[in-house]
Structures are given as structure tokens and as C-alpha cells.
Short mmCIF file of C-alpha atoms and ligand atoms in Angstrom, two decimals:
data_model
loop_
_atom_site.label_atom_id
_atom_site.label_comp_id
_atom_site.label_asym_id
_atom_site.label_seq_id
_atom_site.Cartn_x
_atom_site.Cartn_y
_atom_site.Cartn_z
CA MET A 1 45.61 -46.92 -128.35
CA LYS A 2 42.40 -46.05 -130.10
CA TYR A 3 41.96 -45.88 -133.85
CA TYR A 4 39.71 -43.32 -135.50
CA SER A 5 38.01 -43.32 -138.88
CA THR A 6 39.32 -40.85 -141.48
CA ASN A 7 35.67 -40.07 -142.22
CA ASN A 8 34.81 -39.26 -138.62
CA PRO A 9 37.45 -38.52 -135.97
CA ASN A 10 34.85 -39.14 -133.25
CA HIS A 11 34.34 -42.74 -134.31
CA LYS A 12 37.03 -44.57 -132.32
CA VAL A 13 37.63 -48.28 -131.81
CA ASP A 14 40.24 -50.44 -130.10
CA LEU A 15 43.01 -52.36 -131.86
CA LYS A 16 41.06 -55.59 -132.11
CA GLU A 17 38.07 -54.00 -133.73
CA ALA A 18 40.20 -51.97 -136.14
CA VAL A 19 42.05 -55.10 -137.26
CA ILE A 20 39.08 -57.45 -137.48
CA LYS A 21 36.83 -54.87 -139.18
CA GLY A 22 39.53 -53.63 -141.51
CA LEU A 23 37.42 -50.77 -142.82
CA ALA A 24 35.37 -48.46 -140.58
CA PRO A 25 31.57 -48.76 -140.94
CA ASP A 26 31.48 -45.31 -142.53
CA GLN A 27 34.03 -46.58 -145.12
CA GLY A 28 36.80 -44.50 -143.57
CA LEU A 29 40.27 -45.86 -142.91
CA TYR A 30 41.41 -46.43 -139.37
CA MET A 31 44.27 -44.28 -138.10
CA PRO A 32 46.13 -44.36 -134.78
CA GLU A 33 44.76 -41.62 -132.58
CA LYS A 34 48.25 -40.56 -131.46
CA ILE A 35 51.48 -40.91 -133.41
CA PRO A 36 54.26 -41.54 -130.92
CA VAL A 37 57.56 -39.73 -131.54
CA LEU A 38 60.66 -41.78 -130.82
CA ASN A 39 63.43 -40.18 -128.80
CA SER A 40 66.63 -38.83 -130.32
CA ASP A 41 68.77 -41.51 -128.58
CA PHE A 42 67.03 -44.11 -130.65
CA PHE A 43 67.97 -42.32 -133.85
CA SER A 44 71.57 -41.63 -132.77
CA ASN A 45 72.13 -45.31 -132.06
CA ILE A 46 69.93 -46.85 -134.70
CA HIS A 47 72.86 -47.96 -136.87
CA LYS A 48 73.95 -50.29 -134.05
CA LEU A 49 70.60 -52.06 -133.90
CA SER A 50 69.48 -55.08 -135.92
CA PHE A 51 66.34 -54.95 -138.08
CA LYS A 52 64.43 -56.85 -135.40
CA GLU A 53 65.66 -54.59 -132.60
CA ILE A 54 64.47 -51.60 -134.59
CA GLY A 55 61.18 -53.44 -135.11
CA TYR A 56 60.66 -54.08 -131.35
CA LYS A 57 61.21 -50.42 -130.58
CA VAL A 58 58.89 -49.05 -133.25
CA ILE A 59 56.14 -51.63 -132.76
CA SER A 60 56.29 -51.19 -128.98
CA ALA A 61 55.81 -47.45 -129.37
CA LEU A 62 52.63 -48.09 -131.32
CA PHE A 63 51.20 -51.23 -129.72
CA SER A 64 52.48 -51.61 -126.16
CA GLU A 65 49.17 -50.48 -124.66
CA ASP A 66 47.42 -53.35 -126.40
CA LEU A 67 49.93 -56.18 -126.69
CA SER A 68 52.39 -57.77 -124.28
CA GLN A 69 56.13 -57.57 -124.88
CA ASP A 70 56.08 -61.28 -125.73
CA GLN A 71 53.40 -60.76 -128.33
CA ILE A 72 55.30 -57.83 -129.82
CA LYS A 73 58.45 -59.87 -129.97
CA ALA A 74 56.63 -62.78 -131.65
CA LEU A 75 55.03 -60.43 -134.17
CA VAL A 76 58.26 -58.72 -135.11
CA ASP A 77 60.26 -61.97 -135.23
CA HIS A 78 57.69 -63.49 -137.57
CA THR A 79 57.46 -60.39 -139.78
CA LEU A 80 61.13 -59.50 -140.11
CA ASP A 81 62.24 -63.00 -140.91
CA PHE A 82 64.24 -61.84 -143.95
CA ASP A 83 66.51 -58.94 -144.80
CA ALA A 84 65.81 -55.70 -146.65
CA PRO A 85 69.24 -54.68 -147.89
CA VAL A 86 70.14 -51.16 -148.92
CA VAL A 87 72.10 -51.50 -152.17
CA PRO A 88 74.11 -48.66 -153.75
CA VAL A 89 73.21 -48.18 -157.42
CA GLU A 90 74.78 -44.85 -158.35
CA GLN A 91 76.48 -41.96 -156.59
CA ASP A 92 74.10 -41.03 -153.71
CA VAL A 93 71.39 -43.31 -155.13
CA PHE A 94 70.43 -46.45 -153.24
CA THR A 95 67.73 -49.02 -153.59
CA LEU A 96 65.95 -50.61 -150.67
CA GLU A 97 65.31 -54.20 -151.76
CA LEU A 98 62.03 -55.29 -150.24
CA PHE A 99 61.72 -58.55 -152.17
CA HIS A 100 63.59 -61.05 -150.04
CA GLY A 101 60.47 -62.51 -148.46
CA PRO A 102 58.60 -65.71 -149.41
CA THR A 103 56.67 -64.19 -152.35
CA LEU A 104 59.39 -61.76 -153.40
CA ALA A 105 57.45 -58.53 -152.95
CA PHE A 106 57.30 -55.96 -150.14
CA LYS A 107 53.76 -57.03 -149.31
CA ASP A 108 55.20 -60.01 -147.47
CA PHE A 109 56.03 -57.67 -144.56
CA GLY A 110 52.46 -56.49 -144.11
CA ALA A 111 50.88 -59.86 -144.80
CA ARG A 112 53.03 -61.69 -142.29
CA PHE A 113 52.38 -59.12 -139.57
CA CYS A 114 48.66 -59.12 -140.36
CA SER A 115 48.18 -62.89 -140.24
CA LYS A 116 50.11 -63.16 -136.99
CA LEU A 117 48.24 -60.29 -135.36
CA MET A 118 44.84 -61.58 -136.49
CA SER A 119 45.55 -65.00 -135.08
CA MET A 120 46.50 -63.31 -131.77
CA LEU A 121 43.40 -61.11 -131.58
CA GLN A 122 40.74 -63.39 -132.94
CA ASP A 123 38.69 -65.57 -130.66
CA LYS A 124 37.97 -69.06 -131.93
CA GLY A 125 35.56 -69.12 -134.85
CA ALA A 126 36.05 -69.04 -138.57
CA ILE A 127 36.99 -65.70 -140.03
CA LYS A 128 36.91 -64.92 -143.75
CA VAL A 129 39.62 -62.66 -145.08
CA LEU A 130 38.62 -60.95 -148.33
CA VAL A 131 41.31 -59.48 -150.53
CA ALA A 132 41.26 -57.71 -153.86
CA THR A 133 44.59 -57.89 -155.62
CA SER A 134 46.30 -56.31 -158.59
CA GLY A 135 48.96 -58.98 -158.26
CA ASP A 136 51.27 -59.00 -155.29
CA THR A 137 48.80 -58.61 -152.44
CA GLY A 138 47.17 -61.88 -153.39
CA SER A 139 50.39 -63.84 -153.26
CA ALA A 140 51.66 -62.20 -150.09
CA VAL A 141 48.36 -62.64 -148.23
CA ALA A 142 47.85 -66.19 -149.52
CA ASN A 143 51.30 -67.22 -148.39
CA GLY A 144 51.07 -65.29 -145.14
CA PHE A 145 47.79 -66.99 -144.19
CA LEU A 146 48.34 -70.44 -145.69
CA GLY A 147 47.48 -73.07 -143.11
CA VAL A 148 46.48 -70.51 -140.43
CA GLU A 149 43.71 -72.26 -138.52
CA GLY A 150 40.23 -70.77 -138.39
CA VAL A 151 40.92 -68.43 -141.29
CA GLU A 152 39.63 -68.78 -144.85
CA VAL A 153 41.13 -66.44 -147.42
CA VAL A 154 39.19 -65.36 -150.53
CA ILE A 155 41.20 -63.56 -153.17
CA LEU A 156 39.61 -61.60 -156.03
CA TYR A 157 41.76 -60.69 -158.99
CA PRO A 158 41.16 -59.24 -162.48
CA SER A 159 41.27 -61.90 -165.16
CA GLY A 160 44.28 -61.61 -167.47
CA LYS A 161 45.66 -58.56 -165.67
CA VAL A 162 48.21 -60.08 -163.32
CA SER A 163 51.43 -61.74 -164.42
CA GLU A 164 51.46 -65.52 -164.80
CA LEU A 165 53.86 -65.89 -161.95
CA GLN A 166 51.81 -63.68 -159.63
CA GLU A 167 48.71 -65.69 -160.50
CA LYS A 168 50.46 -68.97 -159.74
CA GLN A 169 51.45 -67.71 -156.33
CA PHE A 170 47.90 -67.48 -155.07
CA THR A 171 45.89 -69.86 -157.26
CA THR A 172 47.88 -73.03 -156.67
CA LEU A 173 48.08 -73.25 -152.90
CA GLY A 174 44.72 -74.84 -152.03
CA GLU A 175 43.94 -75.53 -148.34
CA ASN A 176 42.34 -72.40 -146.82
CA ILE A 177 43.19 -70.18 -149.81
CA HIS A 178 40.51 -69.62 -152.48
CA ALA A 179 41.00 -67.55 -155.63
CA ILE A 180 38.24 -65.92 -157.70
CA GLU A 181 39.05 -64.72 -161.19
CA ILE A 182 36.88 -61.71 -162.02
CA GLU A 183 35.94 -60.61 -165.51
CA GLY A 184 36.92 -57.00 -164.85
CA VAL A 185 39.70 -54.69 -163.67
CA PHE A 186 41.28 -54.33 -160.24
CA ASP A 187 38.95 -51.53 -159.20
CA ASP A 188 35.97 -53.85 -159.83
CA CYS A 189 37.50 -56.40 -157.46
CA GLN A 190 38.18 -53.76 -154.84
CA LYS A 191 34.61 -52.48 -155.16
CA MET A 192 33.13 -55.94 -154.64
CA VAL A 193 35.21 -56.46 -151.51
CA LYS A 194 34.18 -53.08 -150.11
CA GLU A 195 30.55 -53.85 -150.87
CA ALA A 196 30.76 -57.14 -149.01
CA PHE A 197 32.10 -55.40 -145.90
CA LEU A 198 29.15 -53.03 -145.94
CA ASP A 199 26.52 -55.70 -146.62
CA PRO A 200 24.41 -56.13 -143.46
CA GLU A 201 23.18 -59.59 -144.40
CA LEU A 202 26.67 -60.95 -145.05
CA ASN A 203 28.01 -59.41 -141.86
CA SER A 204 25.27 -60.91 -139.74
CA LYS A 205 26.17 -64.38 -141.02
CA LEU A 206 29.93 -64.24 -141.50
CA LEU A 207 32.93 -62.75 -139.76
CA LEU A 208 34.51 -60.85 -142.64
CA THR A 209 37.78 -59.01 -142.56
CA SER A 210 40.24 -57.50 -144.98
CA ALA A 211 43.94 -57.94 -145.49
CA ASN A 212 44.31 -55.13 -148.00
CA SER A 213 46.50 -52.19 -147.05
CA ILE A 214 43.35 -50.51 -145.77
CA ASN A 215 43.84 -52.77 -142.74
CA ILE A 216 46.15 -51.19 -140.15
CA ALA A 217 47.68 -54.62 -139.53
CA ARG A 218 48.91 -54.65 -143.13
CA TRP A 219 49.66 -50.98 -143.33
CA ILE A 220 51.53 -50.07 -140.13
CA PRO A 221 54.35 -52.66 -140.22
CA GLN A 222 55.44 -51.23 -143.57
CA CYS A 223 56.95 -48.28 -141.71
CA LEU A 224 59.63 -50.57 -140.27
CA TYR A 225 61.85 -50.83 -143.32
CA TYR A 226 62.08 -47.05 -143.66
CA PHE A 227 63.71 -46.94 -140.22
CA TYR A 228 65.96 -49.81 -141.17
CA ALA A 229 67.00 -48.23 -144.48
CA TYR A 230 67.90 -45.04 -142.66
CA SER A 231 70.02 -47.01 -140.21
CA ARG A 232 72.02 -48.66 -143.01
CA LEU A 233 72.73 -45.65 -145.23
CA PRO A 234 76.28 -44.28 -145.15
CA LYS A 235 76.40 -41.21 -142.90
CA GLU A 236 76.67 -38.09 -144.98
CA ASN A 237 75.75 -34.53 -144.39
CA LYS A 238 72.99 -34.57 -146.97
CA LYS A 239 69.25 -34.40 -147.04
CA LEU A 240 67.33 -37.59 -147.50
CA ALA A 241 64.66 -38.44 -150.09
CA PHE A 242 62.65 -41.65 -150.49
CA SER A 243 60.96 -42.49 -153.77
CA VAL A 244 58.04 -44.89 -153.50
CA PRO A 245 56.45 -46.66 -156.48
CA SER A 246 52.78 -46.27 -155.65
CA GLY A 247 49.38 -47.73 -156.46
CA ASN A 248 47.09 -47.79 -153.44
CA PHE A 249 49.57 -45.56 -151.56
CA GLY A 250 49.82 -47.74 -148.46
CA ASN A 251 53.58 -48.01 -148.78
CA LEU A 252 54.09 -44.27 -149.14
CA ALA A 253 51.68 -43.58 -146.26
CA ALA A 254 53.73 -45.96 -144.10
CA GLY A 255 56.90 -44.03 -144.96
CA ILE A 256 55.19 -40.83 -143.88
CA LEU A 257 54.11 -42.54 -140.66
CA ALA A 258 57.80 -43.28 -139.98
CA GLU A 259 58.63 -39.64 -140.66
CA ARG A 260 55.87 -38.48 -138.31
CA MET A 261 57.42 -40.76 -135.67
CA GLY A 262 60.62 -38.75 -135.97
CA LEU A 263 62.56 -40.40 -138.78
CA PRO A 264 64.45 -37.57 -140.54
CA ILE A 265 63.21 -37.91 -144.12
CA ASP A 266 63.20 -34.59 -145.97
CA MET A 267 61.21 -35.48 -149.05
CA PHE A 268 59.00 -38.24 -150.41
CA ILE A 269 58.52 -38.84 -154.11
CA ALA A 270 55.16 -40.37 -154.98
CA ALA A 271 56.01 -42.13 -158.24
CA THR A 272 53.30 -43.73 -160.35
CA ASN A 273 52.73 -45.07 -163.83
CA VAL A 274 50.05 -43.36 -165.95
CA ASN A 275 47.50 -44.08 -163.20
CA LYS A 276 48.35 -40.66 -161.85
CA VAL A 277 45.45 -39.32 -159.82
CA VAL A 278 47.70 -38.63 -156.82
CA PRO A 279 50.51 -36.89 -158.75
CA ASP A 280 47.78 -34.83 -160.42
CA TYR A 281 46.39 -33.95 -157.01
CA LEU A 282 49.84 -33.05 -155.66
CA SER A 283 50.41 -30.71 -158.59
CA GLY A 284 47.28 -28.76 -157.79
CA GLN A 285 44.32 -30.57 -159.37
CA ALA A 286 41.36 -31.92 -157.44
CA PHE A 287 41.57 -35.52 -156.24
CA ALA A 288 39.59 -37.33 -158.93
CA PRO A 289 39.58 -41.15 -159.03
CA LYS A 290 39.54 -42.61 -162.54
CA PRO A 291 39.23 -46.08 -164.06
CA SER A 292 42.55 -47.87 -163.93
CA ILE A 293 44.75 -48.18 -166.99
CA GLN A 294 46.79 -51.31 -167.64
CA THR A 295 50.59 -50.89 -167.62
CA ILE A 296 53.75 -52.99 -167.28
CA SER A 297 53.97 -52.01 -163.60
CA ASN A 298 50.63 -53.69 -163.07
CA SER A 299 50.69 -53.77 -159.27
CA MET A 300 50.31 -49.99 -159.43
CA ASP A 301 47.37 -49.97 -161.86
CA VAL A 302 45.05 -48.34 -159.38
CA GLY A 303 42.66 -45.56 -160.37
CA ASN A 304 41.06 -45.00 -156.97
CA PRO A 305 43.86 -45.31 -154.43
CA SER A 306 42.38 -46.41 -151.14
CA ASN A 307 45.05 -44.91 -148.86
CA PHE A 308 44.72 -41.37 -150.20
CA TYR A 309 42.83 -40.14 -147.14
CA ARG A 310 45.53 -41.60 -144.92
CA LEU A 311 48.08 -39.36 -146.61
CA LEU A 312 46.00 -36.36 -145.69
CA ALA A 313 45.23 -37.62 -142.18
CA LEU A 314 48.97 -37.98 -141.48
CA PHE A 315 49.24 -34.22 -141.92
CA GLY A 316 46.17 -33.50 -139.85
CA GLY A 317 44.20 -32.85 -143.04
CA ASP A 318 46.54 -30.00 -144.05
CA GLU A 319 46.92 -30.21 -147.84
CA GLU A 320 49.72 -27.64 -147.93
CA LYS A 321 51.86 -29.62 -145.49
CA LEU A 322 51.28 -32.79 -147.49
CA LYS A 323 52.33 -31.05 -150.70
CA GLU A 324 55.49 -29.68 -149.05
CA LYS A 325 56.63 -33.13 -148.00
CA VAL A 326 55.49 -35.21 -150.98
CA GLN A 327 56.17 -34.56 -154.65
CA GLY A 328 54.31 -36.48 -157.32
CA CYS A 329 55.50 -37.72 -160.69
CA PHE A 330 54.40 -40.30 -163.24
CA TYR A 331 55.99 -42.25 -166.07
CA THR A 332 54.88 -44.11 -169.17
CA ASP A 333 55.79 -47.71 -169.91
CA GLU A 334 58.24 -46.47 -172.54
CA SER A 335 60.28 -44.40 -170.08
CA THR A 336 60.09 -47.19 -167.53
CA LYS A 337 61.62 -49.70 -169.94
CA GLU A 338 64.23 -47.17 -171.02
CA ALA A 339 65.27 -46.68 -167.38
CA MET A 340 65.53 -50.43 -166.87
CA VAL A 341 67.81 -50.71 -169.92
CA ASN A 342 69.97 -47.70 -169.04
CA VAL A 343 70.50 -48.61 -165.39
CA LYS A 344 71.36 -52.17 -166.35
CA ALA A 345 73.85 -50.96 -168.97
CA GLN A 346 75.45 -48.31 -166.76
CA THR A 347 75.49 -50.02 -163.37
CA GLY A 348 74.67 -53.69 -163.91
CA TYR A 349 71.64 -53.42 -161.61
CA THR A 350 68.41 -55.08 -162.76
CA MET A 351 65.30 -53.14 -161.75
CA ASP A 352 61.75 -54.43 -161.92
CA PRO A 353 59.19 -52.15 -163.64
CA HIS A 354 57.85 -50.79 -160.31
CA GLY A 355 61.26 -49.99 -158.91
CA ALA A 356 62.16 -48.40 -162.25
CA VAL A 357 59.25 -45.95 -161.93
CA ALA A 358 60.53 -44.96 -158.48
CA TYR A 359 64.09 -44.66 -159.80
CA LEU A 360 62.94 -42.24 -162.50
CA GLY A 361 61.10 -40.12 -159.96
CA LEU A 362 64.08 -40.03 -157.64
CA LYS A 363 66.54 -39.06 -160.36
CA ALA A 364 64.32 -36.29 -161.72
CA PHE A 365 64.05 -34.87 -158.22
CA MET A 366 67.74 -35.18 -157.32
CA ASP A 367 68.81 -33.60 -160.61
CA LYS A 368 67.00 -30.44 -159.58
CA TYR A 369 69.12 -30.16 -156.41
CA PRO A 370 72.63 -31.30 -157.35
CA ASP A 371 74.73 -32.68 -154.48
CA THR A 372 72.04 -32.03 -151.91
CA TYR A 373 70.33 -35.36 -151.35
CA GLN A 374 70.94 -38.99 -150.61
CA GLY A 375 68.14 -40.82 -152.37
CA VAL A 376 66.55 -44.21 -151.82
CA PHE A 377 64.12 -45.80 -154.25
CA LEU A 378 62.11 -48.79 -153.11
CA GLU A 379 62.45 -52.01 -155.09
CA THR A 380 59.06 -53.46 -154.26
CA ALA A 381 59.32 -56.74 -156.15
CA HIS A 382 61.95 -59.06 -157.55
CA PRO A 383 62.37 -58.49 -161.33
CA GLY A 384 61.70 -62.20 -161.85
CA LYS A 385 58.06 -61.65 -160.87
CA PHE A 386 57.67 -59.68 -164.10
CA ARG A 387 59.87 -61.96 -166.09
CA SER A 388 58.57 -61.47 -169.63
CA THR A 389 58.42 -57.66 -169.30
CA VAL A 390 61.93 -57.50 -167.89
CA GLU A 391 63.35 -59.98 -170.38
CA ASP A 392 61.71 -58.16 -173.30
CA ALA A 393 63.05 -54.81 -172.12
CA LEU A 394 66.57 -55.99 -171.41
CA GLY A 395 66.83 -58.51 -174.22
CA GLU A 396 68.34 -61.12 -171.95
CA ALA A 397 67.20 -64.08 -169.89
CA LEU A 398 66.66 -63.66 -166.14
CA VAL A 399 67.67 -66.24 -163.62
CA LEU A 400 64.67 -66.95 -161.40
CA PRO A 401 65.25 -67.48 -157.71
CA GLU A 402 64.43 -71.05 -156.74
CA ARG A 403 61.40 -70.25 -154.60
CA LEU A 404 59.88 -68.34 -157.47
CA ALA A 405 60.49 -71.11 -159.98
CA ALA A 406 58.85 -73.60 -157.59
CA PHE A 407 55.51 -71.75 -157.82
CA MET A 408 55.38 -72.26 -161.59
CA GLU A 409 54.95 -75.99 -161.12
CA GLY A 410 51.66 -75.78 -159.18
CA GLU A 411 48.25 -76.27 -160.82
CA LYS A 412 45.90 -73.26 -161.06
CA LYS A 413 42.56 -73.74 -159.29
CA VAL A 414 40.08 -70.83 -159.43
CA THR A 415 36.42 -69.94 -159.48
CA PHE A 416 35.59 -67.80 -162.50
CA MET A 417 33.07 -65.02 -161.97
CA GLU A 418 31.54 -62.08 -163.81
CA ASN A 419 31.84 -58.61 -162.36
CA ASP A 420 28.63 -59.16 -160.42
CA TYR A 421 28.32 -58.54 -156.70
CA GLU A 422 25.29 -60.82 -156.22
CA GLN A 423 27.21 -63.76 -157.61
CA PHE A 424 30.07 -63.04 -155.23
CA LYS A 425 27.71 -62.78 -152.29
CA LYS A 426 26.11 -66.11 -153.14
CA TYR A 427 29.57 -67.67 -153.27
CA LEU A 428 30.46 -66.34 -149.83
CA LEU A 429 27.23 -67.60 -148.29
CA GLY A 430 27.42 -70.95 -150.07
C1 PLP B 1 51.43 -53.28 -154.31
C2 PLP B 1 52.66 -52.90 -155.08
C3 PLP B 1 53.00 -51.57 -155.27
C4 PLP B 1 52.12 -50.44 -154.82
O1 PLP B 1 52.12 -50.33 -153.42
P1 PLP B 1 50.99 -49.45 -152.68
O2 PLP B 1 51.25 -49.59 -151.25
O3 PLP B 1 49.67 -50.04 -153.11
O4 PLP B 1 51.13 -48.05 -153.20
C5 PLP B 1 54.20 -51.26 -155.91
N1 PLP B 1 55.00 -52.26 -156.36
C6 PLP B 1 54.70 -53.54 -156.23
C7 PLP B 1 55.62 -54.56 -156.77
C8 PLP B 1 53.53 -53.92 -155.56
O5 PLP B 1 53.24 -55.20 -155.41
#
């Protein structure tokens, strides 16, 4: 399979180059040149398959030209090492819990697949993985790559803008994981990383790569849990909607990839906080990146979502088709907290702020079409990762899972840096 750049369909590379480069030289995102459609037998029998069996099938369809069956099996076994249960919350409303991995956020899926695939594709020689994070990417990538030989990970994050627990998860590990605290916002971090990839001097001296969702090795495996969720929903003669709490829009784009591969999803809800450039676009405005605004769903505080052009590419660039399949909506922190309180009171279910945004979007959509849809909202992180926000909203103490509590005991080690590319470059060369 070849991968093309969203900025130039004639620029095509093989899997290895797409994964090691991360971003195309023209700053486009790589996309698979063909999207395979799975046969109807697979979908009729999917409920009988395990998560891993579903994973083998889907990953084989995409990667079997480039990887052996053994490699595919190893990749899927490593990635799907934990469950993603579908939990009923209300009548016809389910949540897909994606936080049962090592760092308790959905990014564990992509990070585990990415580190495994990079170690398979890379020849010997040190590789530097650069990541900008608004919170959960850093922890997932750090934990996914910890101890992987020949790989150094450099994580940039905005000072004071990630939760304490998120910060602990990538600043305390040591070994091959290095954290840089930037005096700035997430978009500044993302900009510095992009600049490094395009810097000829750096690239002549270092082998740089990215593990952000711009990388197909992070992005593609996220389609797997949409197939799995579908397989575990009770069979009903209803349409199906998925609501995805979105920031960089990698997760939503992966859901659409699953749909393009034949998964019968009727509608996607692109739910954001007040960083709403994509909902604005979907409701008819021009796509206009803006500075990010800080919210309680901080992993979605993205003003210039890097996967936007993937959304379009998945529909062959047809804006109308995209808008038919994806509805946008956005919510303030106030409504998000209110939803967390109400759902807890009415159903006993504790949502995290990101999942709560998706819940709101799903409910607003389903209310317009009574009795028509089964709806799934993605719970992208464990509520304990946003402990103080959740405890403040609900007015009660949360019980932290043990592996989360363990991170709090580590000692933070970071390099502090101004929002200054030259300083970052010096650090990388040094
Ligand atoms: C990263 C993240 C998101 C946003 O996902 P995208 O793929 O960037 O849209 C949502 N929720 C949580 C908890 C996250 O960590």
C-alpha cells in the first residue's frame, strides 16, 4: 500500500517512509491510497469474534501488503492488550470506555501500535520521536515507548495547562523519555514540533519522527475499537450514531475510516468544547484555525486541529458528503459540568469532562430523532485523570485506580523552555 500526502495526491510513499517521516515534506498528512472495504460476512459474524480477531482482520486488510501475518498478529496482540467495554448508560445510549489501558486514555491504543510498528520498521540507529501534547498523548506515548531500544522520546507540553496527573505520567519516567515544559499553549508546542520536522539542518543530523495522531501508525489503529463497539452493541433495528469528543480530530477521522471500510455507522457527532473551529466549519463557516482556549476538557483545547484535512480526504475532498455524515456541536465548561452531575445523579455513571462533551452532543442529536438511533459516546479518559475537576463538579471524592495513583509518587524531571524554536533546536542537537 502506498500513502499519499493530503497536500499532493501525486506524492506517494511506502509504509515505512510514512511512519518514520510522520508528516509529508509538504506538511500534508499521509493517507492510505486505497481504503479496503471488508466483506459482508465479516460484519454478519463480527459479534462472534474477539477484539483481537477483529483487529487481525482489519489490520490485515490495511497492512498485509507490507507486513507478514506474524507481524500483524504481534502488532494487534500488543495493541489490544486490554478491553474497551461498551457500557449502557441510558435507554439506547452507550459509552465506549477507551480508558482501560496503561495510562487510562484512548491514546494508549495508538501509542502502543505506533511504538511496536516503529520498532519493526526501523533499521538500527537512534531515532528521536517528537511529540507535542495537550495532556494524554504525552503519557500514552511515553508509556508506549518507555524502554524501547534505539528510540529517544521528546515530549513538549504547555506549562500549567495539563492536569497534575497527566504531567506526572510523562515527566517522571526517565530512561529514554524526556519532557520539555514550554512557556506557551499547546499550539505553540505543536508548531515547534512541526518546525523541527521541516528543518533541513536538523533532519540532516538526526532521524526525527512524530508520534502525534498525524502519524498513520498512531491514527489508523484507532479505527479498531469502532468495529469492536459495533460488534458488542445489542442488535436492534435502529440507526447508529457515534459521538466523538474531539481536539485534533484523529479519533473522529479513525471512526470515519472504519465507516469507509464498510462499518454501518449512520452519523458521527463531532463534539468539542469552545475550541470549535470544526463545528463552525460543519455549520457552514470557513475553516479558520484560532488560538486555543483553555477549558476543563483540556485534551481537546486545540485551535488548529491537525487532522482536519484527513476528514476531508476520507470523503475524497467532497465537503457536502462530509457534512452529511458528520454533525458538529460544542459545549461550554458549565454545560459539561452540569451533564456530569445530571448523569451521575440519574444513572450513577461517572463521566470525565471529555466524555461528557460527547454525551451532550449525542443526546442533543438523538432528541431530534426520537426512537431512531442507538448512540455511542466515547469515554476517552478515566475520570480520575481529571480528578479535581470531576470532584469539584460532583462534590464527592473519586477512587483512583491503582495504576493511576502509582504515577503520583514519581518525581517530576523536566527541561523548562521559552516558546522559542531556536532554543528547542539547540536542545535537540545538544
Ligand atoms: C486527545 C484526547 C481527545 C481528543 O482526541 P483527538 O483525536 O485529538 O480529537 C479527547 N479526549 C481525551 C481524553 C484525549 O486525551
